[in-house]
């Protein structure tokens, strides 16, 4: 019996056939996603064929761009496919038609889901097949495994976002609300976090908005961050994507559950359930208030990211914006959901209540009612303290209890100091803690200075800076400032690259024990002891060659053989602060003449 | 064939169906009439298995219809505004129905669309509203249903098409004992085809009878009394009355013979029994004079 099947081939075929122009457009877009990174990257890859590091960079650029494109395709395609194939959720005539067909709800859901996934899988499959000959034609042999991996990534992301899109569609009765819910699922957490941090930075000394973590609660933002940050140097972060795949399965089941319980006559309604309607209204009010407040905060680009709180005049404007935003957000949400502009009479009380809540939030933050601004974690709660000063580019990771106590004392000192004031020139000290519970505490403190400082402790507010310098100059501090620890393995190689006077590059290669010895006893030693100086060396192997900069690449050859490059780079100017490297060059490469010159700025 | 027991359905704060009961015999053509908002379409959508009842049951052939593909395979539902997929051609809709309804008869569909001069390769959206309605009929009839549900089936059809569509439906009823449940505002046409009628108001069934019983159960009579009495005749269940001079025009419940006897006993000097149409019965039953005034 046809109706007993879980999947309806007729419905699947129908779904695939009736929107073929849309699928074609999606395919062309996806092909462009493949061709454009190739167009940009392949010349770079070909040109850098002899330079391992450059070639690695170019390949990484290509594949990270491809993974980003997979994300763009998945997040957009999933929503479009879900919105188009689920006519019966948004159109009452379609709902009546589908409801009268001899199919159970699970069969309708499974058929719709399957036809959407077929589209989302088929397009990258064809694109992958096109990618291989394209790469070959451009004279570049890619590992087929990489192409398969990219295809798998695209399918996985498509499944994740398509499940979220299906859940959004099944929780609503209009395409607009479904899109809003999809946005909420994918991005709201990150947007709310960013907005809250912006506002908090306007109200509380020490809270900065320049470091927003891509929280897992915002899947879309988090996924793109782990793809673009993790992928280039390693490979596709399957382990980090796995939880999202599981959540996507739950979302798909949830969508099926909702479809089984929703009344088909709800097609065209804003939301299916009354509680969801109220929640969306409040959410919209709070979001719009945060948006208004954030935009106002961002208008002052100097202060927005410096951690300097707002003055009283600005706070009054902020209060008005927050309350108006909350009121309007609730009003607009009600208009969208009820599809009517006549909502003021029924909605003004809730809007007013929301406005009051936002004003209370503002007041509570300003007087630091929750103690966020005064919070200093206890030593035994802290796993690691991370200290950074914005004129000393390297951060320090302090793990010893004594060191953590020093950092806590510094933070308490900074809190007591109370900030630079909104009109003063300032630079910042970042005090961050990684707690044993896994949480992070991030604070940025702007402090006064009237002139640029080049050496720690030379600032006008010398007490704070000396305190900072004391921690920075400790053994632990100096070691952690160069914490990009270079792992030495059996096949590690070192490439020291330097530029010649004619603009070309030349390299010195080290392998095996030579490489280990250089990294351990020469490179790291100088990195650890590096001090800023105003003199540096030019090295000339003969009259017409001048080396003025050197870059050391440490390359994992085993990884490179599998086309997965694992390269650490340290770039440093040769100077009096790099005595070990200078000595090593004199001993091992006497043909390079070292000439001490005056630094001309 | 169709049994609706104690059906309730609420949309928000509006009660669309309120303890509705209905019984449709196999092989009959059941006309569903009622004012706008009475709940006819809601009832049809429950019978089609589209809507889930809040309470009560809808049985077709003794089985619940909601979420029952086996029952729905033997039913066709033609709503007042039939949905066709975007970009679909006539043949696409045929293919979809053929894949879902086991009893779909492609040859029958071919002959039906030929009769209505519908091109199988044309896009449905390129067809006029009337032609789309004809296509909906063709699809429904080609499924060879045991139960055909029609919601305002004749809206948008020209007289020729109406005649043709009704002819095809009557053929099916005569040849296969198909059961038809049809809702319409066109009571004259319903009266031509229905053998049973249900009158709905405010979500419940006011009246449910065979057309013969219904028309025999109401009398429109003109009566005058010799003495020139202004008093309304007593002992009658009067649904509507008018008076012009000495002449009363009454619409009353009861048989013509019984009404005539009663009026004669009360000294009527003139009695004229007039035929009462389904439309008049509907109007007087639902709202009487107030409904007319509206």
XYZ file of C-alpha atoms in Angstrom, chain B residues 12-259:
248
model
C -8.675 30.937 19.450
C -11.775 32.228 21.178
C -14.129 31.336 18.349
C -16.014 28.054 18.590
C -16.333 26.956 14.969
C -18.013 23.606 15.619
C -20.141 23.031 18.672
C -21.218 19.481 19.423
C -21.935 18.799 15.796
C -23.516 15.519 14.728
C -24.042 14.374 11.175
C -24.803 11.147 9.400
C -24.360 10.624 5.673
C -25.574 7.388 4.144
C -23.517 5.515 1.580
C -24.405 6.386 -2.006
C -26.233 9.550 -1.081
C -25.603 13.125 -2.070
C -25.665 15.193 1.073
C -26.011 18.934 0.784
C -24.544 21.055 3.546
C -26.068 24.493 3.783
C -25.706 27.296 6.244
C -24.950 30.994 6.492
C -21.422 32.341 6.176
C -19.382 31.355 9.210
C -21.678 28.471 10.118
C -18.737 26.029 10.018
C -19.403 24.182 6.768
C -15.830 24.361 5.474
C -14.472 23.490 8.906
C -16.733 20.441 8.969
C -15.639 19.395 5.480
C -11.983 19.748 6.444
C -12.589 17.499 9.433
C -14.283 14.944 7.227
C -11.345 15.204 4.793
C -8.953 14.478 7.656
C -7.216 17.825 7.327
C -8.179 19.166 10.738
C -7.811 17.478 14.069
C -11.006 17.597 16.159
C -10.786 19.191 19.611
C -13.345 16.632 20.713
C -15.681 14.175 19.078
C -15.089 11.808 16.206
C -15.286 11.723 12.451
C -15.684 8.253 10.984
C -15.675 7.377 7.319
C -16.676 3.809 6.568
C -16.530 3.188 10.311
C -12.868 4.267 10.642
C -11.460 7.511 12.028
C -10.288 9.637 9.143
C -7.674 11.829 10.811
C -4.150 10.522 10.135
C -5.567 7.503 8.351
C -4.062 7.191 4.870
C -6.082 4.052 4.224
C -9.309 6.008 4.576
C -8.038 9.027 2.696
C -7.035 6.865 -0.262
C -10.750 6.293 -0.825
C -11.674 9.962 -0.537
C -11.263 13.030 -2.699
C -11.621 16.536 -1.419
C -12.155 19.516 -3.699
C -11.966 22.683 -1.596
C -13.378 25.955 -2.858
C -9.883 27.156 -3.743
C -7.903 24.119 -4.811
C -4.116 24.294 -4.314
C -1.755 23.512 -7.141
C 1.982 23.415 -6.640
C 3.937 26.328 -8.010
C 5.210 25.786 -11.534
C 3.174 22.579 -11.812
C 1.783 21.487 -15.156
C -1.429 19.524 -15.494
C 0.600 16.364 -16.028
C 2.652 17.062 -12.865
C -0.487 17.148 -10.773
C -1.614 13.962 -12.468
C 1.708 12.290 -11.647
C 1.516 13.382 -8.020
C -2.011 12.039 -7.594
C -1.129 8.832 -9.407
C 1.759 8.302 -7.000
C -0.375 8.858 -3.917
C -3.810 7.440 -4.737
C -3.683 3.724 -5.577
C -7.029 3.844 -7.359
C -6.024 6.707 -9.625
C -7.180 5.922 -13.168
C -4.943 7.632 -15.704
C -7.233 6.717 -18.582
C -10.206 8.191 -16.807
C -8.203 11.337 -16.076
C -7.247 11.542 -19.741
C -10.846 11.304 -20.853
C -11.995 13.856 -18.275
C -9.418 16.510 -19.216
C -10.183 15.838 -22.853
C -13.846 16.498 -22.103
C -12.917 19.816 -20.482
C -10.359 20.556 -23.195
C -7.482 20.858 -20.741
C -3.979 20.553 -22.171
C -1.877 18.198 -19.986
C 1.278 20.146 -20.810
C -0.022 23.540 -19.778
C 1.079 25.141 -16.557
C -1.760 25.192 -14.078
C -1.227 28.839 -13.201
C -1.827 29.686 -16.866
C -5.341 28.242 -16.623
C -8.316 30.391 -15.745
C -9.910 30.004 -12.321
C -12.790 28.045 -13.824
C -10.414 25.743 -15.704
C -8.426 25.154 -12.533
C -11.648 24.135 -10.836
C -12.395 21.736 -13.672
C -8.904 20.295 -13.309
C -9.511 19.801 -9.594
C -12.671 17.858 -10.457
C -10.815 15.750 -12.986
C -8.142 14.864 -10.435
C -10.718 14.082 -7.768
C -12.886 11.905 -9.978
C -9.899 10.104 -11.504
C -8.995 8.884 -8.004
C -12.202 6.809 -8.108
C -13.155 7.844 -4.581
C -15.842 6.211 -2.477
C -16.419 9.583 -0.844
C -16.267 12.895 -2.665
C -16.152 16.077 -0.617
C -17.008 19.273 -2.451
C -16.776 22.753 -0.972
C -18.596 25.333 -3.074
C -17.941 23.245 -6.173
C -19.734 25.383 -8.675
C -18.212 28.751 -7.835
C -16.411 30.209 -10.788
C -17.831 27.762 -13.313
C -19.805 28.818 -16.340
C -23.270 27.261 -16.818
C -21.973 24.703 -19.316
C -19.195 23.634 -17.004
C -21.583 23.445 -14.042
C -23.844 21.188 -15.995
C -20.956 19.035 -17.096
C -19.396 18.766 -13.650
C -22.671 17.884 -11.982
C -23.322 15.371 -14.746
C -20.012 13.617 -14.061
C -20.691 13.548 -10.339
C -24.181 12.107 -10.847
C -22.729 9.476 -13.181
C -20.309 8.349 -10.523
C -23.021 8.223 -7.888
C -25.275 6.203 -10.158
C -22.614 3.808 -11.383
C -20.456 3.286 -8.264
C -22.667 4.334 -5.367
C -20.160 7.114 -4.573
C -21.093 9.184 -1.524
C -21.000 12.934 -2.010
C -20.902 15.577 0.696
C -21.284 18.989 -0.850
C -21.519 22.431 0.650
C -22.874 25.264 -1.402
C -24.610 28.586 -1.233
C -26.381 27.844 -4.483
C -29.375 26.116 -2.961
C -31.289 25.816 -6.199
C -28.564 23.693 -7.706
C -28.187 21.713 -4.508
C -31.890 20.979 -4.550
C -31.457 19.524 -8.004
C -28.870 16.969 -6.978
C -29.093 16.348 -3.227
C -31.143 13.660 -1.626
C -30.227 14.717 1.912
C -29.706 18.136 3.393
C -28.118 19.361 6.591
C -28.588 22.933 7.702
C -25.829 24.344 9.896
C -25.749 27.429 12.038
C -23.226 28.636 14.617
C -21.233 25.433 14.437
C -23.989 22.946 14.993
C -26.459 21.070 12.837
C -29.913 22.665 13.057
C -31.638 20.284 10.788
C -30.725 17.092 8.993
C -33.254 15.394 6.759
C -33.846 13.908 3.359
C -34.783 16.568 0.843
C -38.167 14.932 0.386
C -38.928 15.049 4.115
C -37.622 18.553 4.356
C -39.748 19.911 1.567
C -42.742 17.972 2.872
C -42.273 19.264 6.367
C -42.725 22.953 5.575
C -45.685 24.645 3.970
C -46.099 28.089 2.484
C -49.740 28.970 2.487
C -51.860 32.030 1.606
C -55.014 32.256 3.679
C -57.902 34.705 4.197
C -60.801 34.641 6.612
C -64.385 35.570 5.689
C -65.059 37.729 8.761
C -61.998 39.860 8.000
C -60.207 38.816 11.186
C -56.834 40.447 11.835
C -55.803 37.693 14.274
C -53.075 35.312 13.224
C -54.423 31.772 12.855
C -53.842 29.729 16.011
C -52.364 26.263 16.465
C -49.713 26.565 13.730
C -45.911 26.423 14.096
C -45.363 29.594 12.131
C -41.836 30.347 10.944
C -42.719 33.471 8.975
C -45.797 35.537 8.348
C -46.852 38.466 6.148
C -50.201 40.246 5.896
C -51.527 42.246 2.969
C -55.080 43.407 3.536
C -57.026 40.334 4.598
C -54.502 37.966 3.033
C -51.993 36.186 5.279
C -48.903 34.554 3.763
C -47.572 32.007 6.239
C -44.595 29.663 6.274
C -45.322 26.917 8.782
C -43.925 23.612 9.898
C -46.105 20.612 9.083
C -47.643 18.789 6.144
C -49.867 20.585 3.626
C -52.893 18.445 4.491
C -52.621 19.041 8.241
C -52.213 22.780 7.776
